[in-house]
Short mmCIF file of C-alpha atoms in Angstrom, two decimals:
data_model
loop_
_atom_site.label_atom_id
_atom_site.label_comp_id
_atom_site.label_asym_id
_atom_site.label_seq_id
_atom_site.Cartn_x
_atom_site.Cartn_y
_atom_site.Cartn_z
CA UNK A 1 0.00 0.00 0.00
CA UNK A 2 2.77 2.62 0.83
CA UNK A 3 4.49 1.43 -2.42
CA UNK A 4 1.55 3.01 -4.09
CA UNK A 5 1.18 5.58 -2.10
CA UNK A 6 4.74 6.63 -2.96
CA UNK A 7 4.27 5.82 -7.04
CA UNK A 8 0.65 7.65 -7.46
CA UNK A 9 2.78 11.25 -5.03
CA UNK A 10 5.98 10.94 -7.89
CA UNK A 11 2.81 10.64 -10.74
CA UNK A 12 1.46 13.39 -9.23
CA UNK A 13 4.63 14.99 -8.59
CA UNK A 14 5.64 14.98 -12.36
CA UNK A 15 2.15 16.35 -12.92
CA UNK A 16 3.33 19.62 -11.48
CA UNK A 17 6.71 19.98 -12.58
CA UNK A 18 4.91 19.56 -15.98
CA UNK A 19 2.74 22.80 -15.07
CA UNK A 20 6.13 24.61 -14.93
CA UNK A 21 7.24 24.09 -18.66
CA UNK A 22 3.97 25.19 -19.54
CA UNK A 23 3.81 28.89 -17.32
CA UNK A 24 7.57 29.15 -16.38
CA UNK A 25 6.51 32.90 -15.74
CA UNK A 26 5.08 32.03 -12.85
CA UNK A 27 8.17 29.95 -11.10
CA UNK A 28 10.69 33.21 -12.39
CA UNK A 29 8.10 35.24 -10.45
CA UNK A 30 8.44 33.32 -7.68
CA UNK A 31 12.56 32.88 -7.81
CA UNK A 32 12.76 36.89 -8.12
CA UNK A 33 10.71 38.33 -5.70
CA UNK A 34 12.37 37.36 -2.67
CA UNK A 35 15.96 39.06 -4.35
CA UNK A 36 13.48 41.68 -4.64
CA UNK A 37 12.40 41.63 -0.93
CA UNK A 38 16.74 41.24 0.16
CA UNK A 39 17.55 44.54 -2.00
CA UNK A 40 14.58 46.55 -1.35
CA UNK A 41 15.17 45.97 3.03
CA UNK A 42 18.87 45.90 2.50
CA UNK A 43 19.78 48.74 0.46
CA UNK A 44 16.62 50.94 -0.27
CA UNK A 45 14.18 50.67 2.89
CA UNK A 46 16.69 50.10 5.68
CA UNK A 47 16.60 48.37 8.93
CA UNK A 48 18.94 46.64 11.16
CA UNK A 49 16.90 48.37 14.77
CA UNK A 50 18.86 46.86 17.61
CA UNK A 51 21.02 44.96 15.43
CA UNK A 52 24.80 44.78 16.22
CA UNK A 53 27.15 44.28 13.79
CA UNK A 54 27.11 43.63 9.95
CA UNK A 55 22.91 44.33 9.06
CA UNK A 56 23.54 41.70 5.77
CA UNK A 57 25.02 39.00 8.13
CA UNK A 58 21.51 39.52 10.37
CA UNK A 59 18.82 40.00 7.47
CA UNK A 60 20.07 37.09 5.39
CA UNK A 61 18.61 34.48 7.56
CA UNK A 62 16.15 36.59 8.49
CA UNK A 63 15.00 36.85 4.31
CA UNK A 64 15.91 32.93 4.12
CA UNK A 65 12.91 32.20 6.44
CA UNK A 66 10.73 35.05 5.47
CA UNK A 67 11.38 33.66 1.89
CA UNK A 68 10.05 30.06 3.27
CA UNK A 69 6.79 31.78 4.88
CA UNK A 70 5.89 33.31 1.44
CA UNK A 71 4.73 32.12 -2.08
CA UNK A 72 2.33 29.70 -0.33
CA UNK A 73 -0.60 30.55 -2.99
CA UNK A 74 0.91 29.18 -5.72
CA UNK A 75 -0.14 25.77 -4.25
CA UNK A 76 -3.38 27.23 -2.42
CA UNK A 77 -4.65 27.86 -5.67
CA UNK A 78 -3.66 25.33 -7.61
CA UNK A 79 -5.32 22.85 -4.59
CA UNK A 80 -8.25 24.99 -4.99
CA UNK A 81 -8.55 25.39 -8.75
CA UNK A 82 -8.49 21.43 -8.86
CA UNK A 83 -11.68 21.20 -6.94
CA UNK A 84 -13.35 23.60 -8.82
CA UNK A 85 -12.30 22.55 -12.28
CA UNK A 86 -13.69 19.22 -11.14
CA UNK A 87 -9.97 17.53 -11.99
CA UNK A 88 -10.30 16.25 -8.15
CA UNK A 89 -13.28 14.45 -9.40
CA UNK A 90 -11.84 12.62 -12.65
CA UNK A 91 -8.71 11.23 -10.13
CA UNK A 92 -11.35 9.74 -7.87
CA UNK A 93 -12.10 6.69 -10.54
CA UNK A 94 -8.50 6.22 -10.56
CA UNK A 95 -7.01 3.92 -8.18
CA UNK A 96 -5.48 6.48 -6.44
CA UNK A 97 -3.97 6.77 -2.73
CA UNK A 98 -6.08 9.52 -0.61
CA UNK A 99 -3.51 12.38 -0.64
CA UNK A 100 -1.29 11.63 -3.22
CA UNK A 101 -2.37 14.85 -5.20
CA UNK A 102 -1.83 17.05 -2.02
CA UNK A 103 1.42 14.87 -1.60
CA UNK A 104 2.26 15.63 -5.29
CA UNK A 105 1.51 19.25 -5.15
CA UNK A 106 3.77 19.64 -1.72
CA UNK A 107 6.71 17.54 -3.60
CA UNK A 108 7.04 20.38 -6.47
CA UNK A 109 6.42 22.93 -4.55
CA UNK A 110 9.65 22.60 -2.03
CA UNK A 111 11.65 21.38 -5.13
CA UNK A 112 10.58 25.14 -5.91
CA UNK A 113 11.66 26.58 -2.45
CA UNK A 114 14.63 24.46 -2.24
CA UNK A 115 15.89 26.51 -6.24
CA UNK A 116 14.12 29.83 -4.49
CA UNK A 117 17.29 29.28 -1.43
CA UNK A 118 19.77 28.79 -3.72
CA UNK A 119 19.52 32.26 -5.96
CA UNK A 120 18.99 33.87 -2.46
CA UNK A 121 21.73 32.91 -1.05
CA UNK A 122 24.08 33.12 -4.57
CA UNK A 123 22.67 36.26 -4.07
CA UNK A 124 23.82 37.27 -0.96
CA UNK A 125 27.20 36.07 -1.73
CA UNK A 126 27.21 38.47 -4.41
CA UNK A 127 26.26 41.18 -2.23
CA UNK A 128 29.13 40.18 0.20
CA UNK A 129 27.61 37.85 2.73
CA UNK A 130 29.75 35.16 4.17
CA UNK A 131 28.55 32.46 5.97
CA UNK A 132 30.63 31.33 8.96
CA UNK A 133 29.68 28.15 9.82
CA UNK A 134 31.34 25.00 8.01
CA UNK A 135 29.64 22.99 5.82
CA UNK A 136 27.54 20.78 8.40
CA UNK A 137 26.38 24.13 9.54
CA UNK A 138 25.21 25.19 6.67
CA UNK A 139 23.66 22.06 5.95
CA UNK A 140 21.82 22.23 9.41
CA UNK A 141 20.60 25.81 8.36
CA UNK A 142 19.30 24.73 5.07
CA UNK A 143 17.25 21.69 6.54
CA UNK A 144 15.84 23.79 9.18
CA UNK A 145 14.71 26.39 6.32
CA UNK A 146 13.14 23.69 3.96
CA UNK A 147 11.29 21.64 7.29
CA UNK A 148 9.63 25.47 8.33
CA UNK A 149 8.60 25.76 4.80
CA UNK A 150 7.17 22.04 4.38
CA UNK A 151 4.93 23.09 7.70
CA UNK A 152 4.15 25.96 6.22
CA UNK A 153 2.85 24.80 3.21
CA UNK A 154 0.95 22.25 4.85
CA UNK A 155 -0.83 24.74 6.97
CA UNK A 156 -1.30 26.38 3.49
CA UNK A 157 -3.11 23.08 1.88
CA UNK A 158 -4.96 23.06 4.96
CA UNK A 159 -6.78 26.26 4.25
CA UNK A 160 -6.92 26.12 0.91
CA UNK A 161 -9.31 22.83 1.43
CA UNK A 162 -11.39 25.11 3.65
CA UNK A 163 -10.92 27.81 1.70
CA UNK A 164 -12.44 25.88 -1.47
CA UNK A 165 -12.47 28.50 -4.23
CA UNK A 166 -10.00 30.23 -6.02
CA UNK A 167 -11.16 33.64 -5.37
CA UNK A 168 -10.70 32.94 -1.48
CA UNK A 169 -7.02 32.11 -1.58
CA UNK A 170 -6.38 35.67 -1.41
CA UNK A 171 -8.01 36.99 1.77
CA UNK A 172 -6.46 33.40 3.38
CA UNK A 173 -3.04 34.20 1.82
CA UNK A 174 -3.27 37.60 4.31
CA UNK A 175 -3.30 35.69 7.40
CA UNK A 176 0.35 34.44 6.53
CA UNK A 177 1.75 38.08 6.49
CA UNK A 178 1.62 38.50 10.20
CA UNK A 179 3.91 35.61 10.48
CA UNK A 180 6.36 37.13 8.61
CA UNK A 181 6.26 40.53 9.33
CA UNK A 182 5.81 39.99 13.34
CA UNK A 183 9.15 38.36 13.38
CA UNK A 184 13.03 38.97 13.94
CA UNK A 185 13.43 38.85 9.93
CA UNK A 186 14.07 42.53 9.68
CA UNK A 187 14.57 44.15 13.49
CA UNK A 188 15.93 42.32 16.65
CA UNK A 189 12.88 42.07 19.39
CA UNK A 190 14.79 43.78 21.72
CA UNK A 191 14.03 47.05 19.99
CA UNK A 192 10.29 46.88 19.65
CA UNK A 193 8.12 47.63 22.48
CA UNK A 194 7.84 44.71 25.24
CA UNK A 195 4.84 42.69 24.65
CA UNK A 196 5.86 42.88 20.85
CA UNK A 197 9.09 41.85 21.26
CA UNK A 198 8.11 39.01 23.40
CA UNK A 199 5.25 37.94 21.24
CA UNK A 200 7.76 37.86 17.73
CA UNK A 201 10.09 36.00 20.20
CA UNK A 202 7.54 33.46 20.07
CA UNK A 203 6.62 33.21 16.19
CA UNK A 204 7.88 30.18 14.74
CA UNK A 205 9.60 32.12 12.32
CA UNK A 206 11.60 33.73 14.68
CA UNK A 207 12.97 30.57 16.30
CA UNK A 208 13.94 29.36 12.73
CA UNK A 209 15.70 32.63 11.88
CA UNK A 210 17.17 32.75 15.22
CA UNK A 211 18.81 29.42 14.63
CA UNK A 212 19.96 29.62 11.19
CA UNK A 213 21.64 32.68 12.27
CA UNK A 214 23.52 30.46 15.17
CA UNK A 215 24.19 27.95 12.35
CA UNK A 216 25.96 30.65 10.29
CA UNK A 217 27.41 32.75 12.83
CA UNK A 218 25.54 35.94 12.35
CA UNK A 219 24.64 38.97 14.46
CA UNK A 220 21.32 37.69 16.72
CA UNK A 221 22.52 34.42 17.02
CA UNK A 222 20.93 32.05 20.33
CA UNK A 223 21.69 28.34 20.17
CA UNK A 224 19.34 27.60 22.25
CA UNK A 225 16.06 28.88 19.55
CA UNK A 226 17.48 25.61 17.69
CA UNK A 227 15.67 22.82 19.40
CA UNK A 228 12.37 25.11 18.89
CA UNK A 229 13.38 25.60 15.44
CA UNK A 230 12.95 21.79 15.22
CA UNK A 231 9.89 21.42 17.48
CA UNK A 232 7.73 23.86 15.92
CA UNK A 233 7.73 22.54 12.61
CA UNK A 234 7.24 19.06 13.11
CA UNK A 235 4.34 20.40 16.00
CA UNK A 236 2.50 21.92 13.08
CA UNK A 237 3.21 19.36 10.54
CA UNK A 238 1.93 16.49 13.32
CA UNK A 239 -1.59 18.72 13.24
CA UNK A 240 -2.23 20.16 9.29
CA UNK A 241 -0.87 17.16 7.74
CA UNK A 242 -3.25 14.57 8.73
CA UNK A 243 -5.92 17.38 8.72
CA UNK A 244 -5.39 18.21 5.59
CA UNK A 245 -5.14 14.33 4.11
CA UNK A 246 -8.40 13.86 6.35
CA UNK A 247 -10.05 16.28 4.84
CA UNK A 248 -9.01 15.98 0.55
CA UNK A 249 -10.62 12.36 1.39
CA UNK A 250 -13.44 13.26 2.70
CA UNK A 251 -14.09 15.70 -0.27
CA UNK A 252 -12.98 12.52 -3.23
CA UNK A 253 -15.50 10.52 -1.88
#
């Protein structure tokens, strides 16, 4: 059973890297904004309150996990536009495991994120940035970027199935800004006022960011964010995973 499980996620898988050859404007879109967002904080808007030392060597990481938070509706809507369209309904005569489109959809998606981290950070090297870890370090960082991202877009599939149209994925899409902005990307806690600070302290984000900085030695680095940087994650990926499996099978059958 998981053997087919696994088979009908890579069909499904190859069904959305497909969708790329087809609108590669929309993955170019999605691989230039965020080297958007890193010159347009770094050089033109500013920042760096209560940061000490180099303001790159903070807001890399910082972009690196905001980068992971964003670009969720490219999947929202395609999950959504699949129920409407009825294509959700044509898979259901197939002999199909219950989430393999949702598993398929995820798959291409962080294949995206994982190419979206690598021009961000060849662009940050470009820009001078210099990570300080070695490479296990860097490795670490990397995983815990991609593993935020994977909870992230499940808590994305999760209300996209609620969410159920494609003209809804937009006023959902806004309730992931406050993760991104309420957080340590751009401004160290300690300068914002105290219940603030303490409550984008708490934002998952934050703990990634926090550790990724540790990992590569930057300005605002705590060691001690990285077993939270771990926990979170997985915490939300134990709850919108199986909620969101539950739910695409309750809606194929």
């Amino acid at each position: 059973m998981r053997t087919y499980a696994l088979t009908d996620s890579w069909t499904m898988t190859r069904r959305e890297l497909a969708h790329w050859a087809r609108q590669p404007g929309r993955l170019v879109v999605g691989l230039v904004f965020p080297v958007m967002l890193l010159l347009m904080f770094g050089y033109l808007v500013g920042g760096g309150r209560g940061v000490s030392g180099d303001y790159l060597d903070y807001l890399m990481p910082g972009m690196l996990a905001l980068t992971m938070a964003f670009g969720l509706e490219g999947t929202m809507l395609a999950v959504t536009q699949d129920l409407d369209k009825g294509v959700v309904d044509r898979f259901r005569s197939l002999p199909m495991a219950d989430g393999a489109v949702l598993v398929g959809r995820s798959a291409a998606d962080m294949l995206q994120s994982a190419v979206g981290l690598a021009v961000l950070i060849v662009m940050g090297l470009a820009l001078g940035w210099r990570p300080q870890g070695g490479p296990g370090a860097f490795l670490g960082a990397v995983g815990l970027l991609l593993l935020f991202r994977f909870a992230m877009l499940w808590i994305g599939i999760q209300l996209a199935l609620v969410a159920g149209k494609p003209e809804m994925v937009q006023a959902v899409q806004i309730l992931v800004w406050p993760v991104g902005f309420f957080s340590n990307a751009l401004a160290a806690p300690e300068s914002m006022p105290g219940w603030l600070g303490t409550a984008v302290a708490w934002n998952p984000m934050s703990r990634t960011a926090t550790a990724v900085r540790d990992l590569f030695g930057g300005p605002g680095a705590d060691p001690g964010h990285l077993w939270a940087a771990v926990a979170w994650p997985v915490a939300l990926l134990a709850v919108f995973f199986p909620l969101a499996v539950r739910k695409f099978a309750r809606m194929s059958h």
